[in-house]
Amino acid sequence: MEPVFTCRAQLMRPLALSELLLTELQRTEGDAAAAPPLNRRLYLSLRGAILAGRITAGVQLPSTRDLARDLNLSRNTVMSAINQLTAEGYLTARQGSGTFVSDTLPELGPLSPAVRGRKLAQAASANSGSPRELSQRGNLLTAQSGSADFEVQPFAPGEIEFAEFPIQLWQKLQAKYWRSLDRDLLDYGQEGGYMPLRVAIAQYLSLSRSVRVTPEQVLITSGTQQSLDLAARLLTDHGDEAWVEDPCYWGARRALQAAGLKLKPIAVDLEGMAPSAADWQQGRPRLIYVTPSHQYPLGHVMSLQRRRALLQFAAQQRCWIFEDDYDSEFRFGGRPFASLQGLDDHAQVLYSGTFSKVMYPGIRLGYLVVPTDLLPAFNTGLYDLYRPGQLMLQAALTDFITEGHLNTLIRRLRVAYQARRDELARRIQRCLGDRVQISGQESGLHLCLLFNTPEVDDEAIARAADAQGMTVRPLSRYYLGAPQRRGLILGYAYVPTERVPPWAQKLCMLIRSQLPD
């Protein structure tokens, strides 16, 4: 059974709520002669705070006596405003308990906090007049859709389920540090992160990925996005050229564009990033971003010959390679290769990984392995730019790794995810046959479904799937240049094995209805 997590904001200090309302009343003072009566102003202030989400559903209001005292109003004035809001459905009176903000508001209906927040933001934007101007960097960053535009539904790439995660064990490990309450673990992060965790990660990477690493080279970050942002800030200048795979992971593309880099799309073939002869001869990138173990999104594994060529090019050009090894734990077949960093004799590779696909996405802990001579700069940049912390969480993760729980979890997840992958691929092949190709089956947590008919509109299929409760991503959206193939990216980690057949059947029938005869 999947764990159910619930959260409800019901606590708000009465004094804090009174201070908020006092501020709102002062905002509406204006000309005393033209101002509405006090009870009306209080009504409007309280109603506006509820609709704007500053006072959330379930919050209990102070008593009318306390509110009158805090706002320096008569109790009749306060009761008049409260009674009107209750009559209109904004507040709910519970006998013997008090008055609370209603879960269902007249304008919005019974919505989750996240959906309610989006609707309120949309309404505020619509009423704000002319749109605010963003910077060129801001416009570039927001021009393309990212993960926030997708709902977490079956086949959502990058999402995992938590049935295999040992929640009670994880709670126990964290509770141990909260009980001991080491004050040092409540402070800002140490330089580079919690050293015992860096030692554990260095040992793990050395054994599992052939990474050449000392604990001092491991920097703890909040994930690959922060690692790449830090590397781009410290190693490149605005206007420098960066090579990216085409198609490319949207998060990496955004981070590099936000850093002001000029992105050069490099085609991908069955051996991974495939620079042309002209690229090899004339290219002058400052940074190369690659996912050699499982190219995102096509899923190809970079060949050993291509890895060596890329490393030789980086050494000759004195450019940096950022190796994103985002889900190398999940390999189901084929010949394994050492990491690029492990093959690098010239210290040109920065190696990045994350725990979000093994543990849970919200853990926001990753690591960056940095060449030794860059450590002073990267330690300074990491600390000054991001002010890292979460030492308590890092300490618990250290125990999780050193006590063998991480390896145990990875083994269980491999079995579960391979069963889901096999079932999904089998259903697709049986239903769609030679109309499609399946790419990226050897490793990772998604399949890339390639259409053999070029005129297929993968964006339209993704929209139709969303309408039927499924989240698939159109491959064409991941190309920086003109899309070379049309297809869909299907994550299978989020769907329990027993639910794969009905969802796969539903998706296949939808795709068949969209394909040309």
mmCIF file with all atom_site columns, C-alpha atoms in Angstrom, residues 4 39 59 79 98 144 183 244 391 394-395 469 492:
data_model
loop_
_atom_site.group_PDB
_atom_site.id
_atom_site.type_symbol
_atom_site.label_atom_id
_atom_site.label_alt_id
_atom_site.label_comp_id
_atom_site.label_asym_id
_atom_site.label_entity_id
_atom_site.label_seq_id
_atom_site.pdbx_PDB_ins_code
_atom_site.Cartn_x
_atom_site.Cartn_y
_atom_site.Cartn_z
_atom_site.occupancy
_atom_site.B_iso_or_equiv
_atom_site.pdbx_formal_charge
_atom_site.auth_seq_id
_atom_site.auth_comp_id
_atom_site.auth_asym_id
_atom_site.auth_atom_id
_atom_site.pdbx_PDB_model_num
ATOM 1  C CA . VAL A 1 4   ? -0.600  8.699  2.246   1.00 0.00 ? 4   VAL A CA 1
ATOM 2  C CA . ASN A 1 39  ? -17.550 46.841 9.989   1.00 0.00 ? 39  ASN A CA 1
ATOM 3  C CA . VAL A 1 59  ? -7.437  28.392 10.398  1.00 0.00 ? 59  VAL A CA 1
ATOM 4  C CA . MET A 1 79  ? -19.359 40.533 15.222  1.00 0.00 ? 79  MET A CA 1
ATOM 5  C CA . GLY A 1 98  ? -14.949 28.517 17.569  1.00 0.00 ? 98  GLY A CA 1
ATOM 6  C CA . GLN A 1 144 ? 9.476   26.822 -22.570 1.00 0.00 ? 144 GLN A CA 1
ATOM 7  C CA . ARG A 1 183 ? 23.774  21.582 18.028  1.00 0.00 ? 183 ARG A CA 1
ATOM 8  C CA . VAL A 1 244 ? 24.326  19.972 -25.204 1.00 0.00 ? 244 VAL A CA 1
ATOM 9  C CA . LEU A 1 391 ? 23.071  18.533 8.204   1.00 0.00 ? 391 LEU A CA 1
ATOM 10 C CA . GLN A 1 394 ? 22.772  14.394 5.717   1.00 0.00 ? 394 GLN A CA 1
ATOM 11 C CA . ALA A 1 395 ? 23.689  12.571 8.913   1.00 0.00 ? 395 ALA A CA 1
ATOM 12 C CA . GLY A 1 469 ? -5.448  10.974 -16.740 1.00 0.00 ? 469 GLY A CA 1
ATOM 13 C CA . TYR A 1 492 ? 7.202   3.592  -15.624 1.00 0.00 ? 492 TYR A CA 1
#
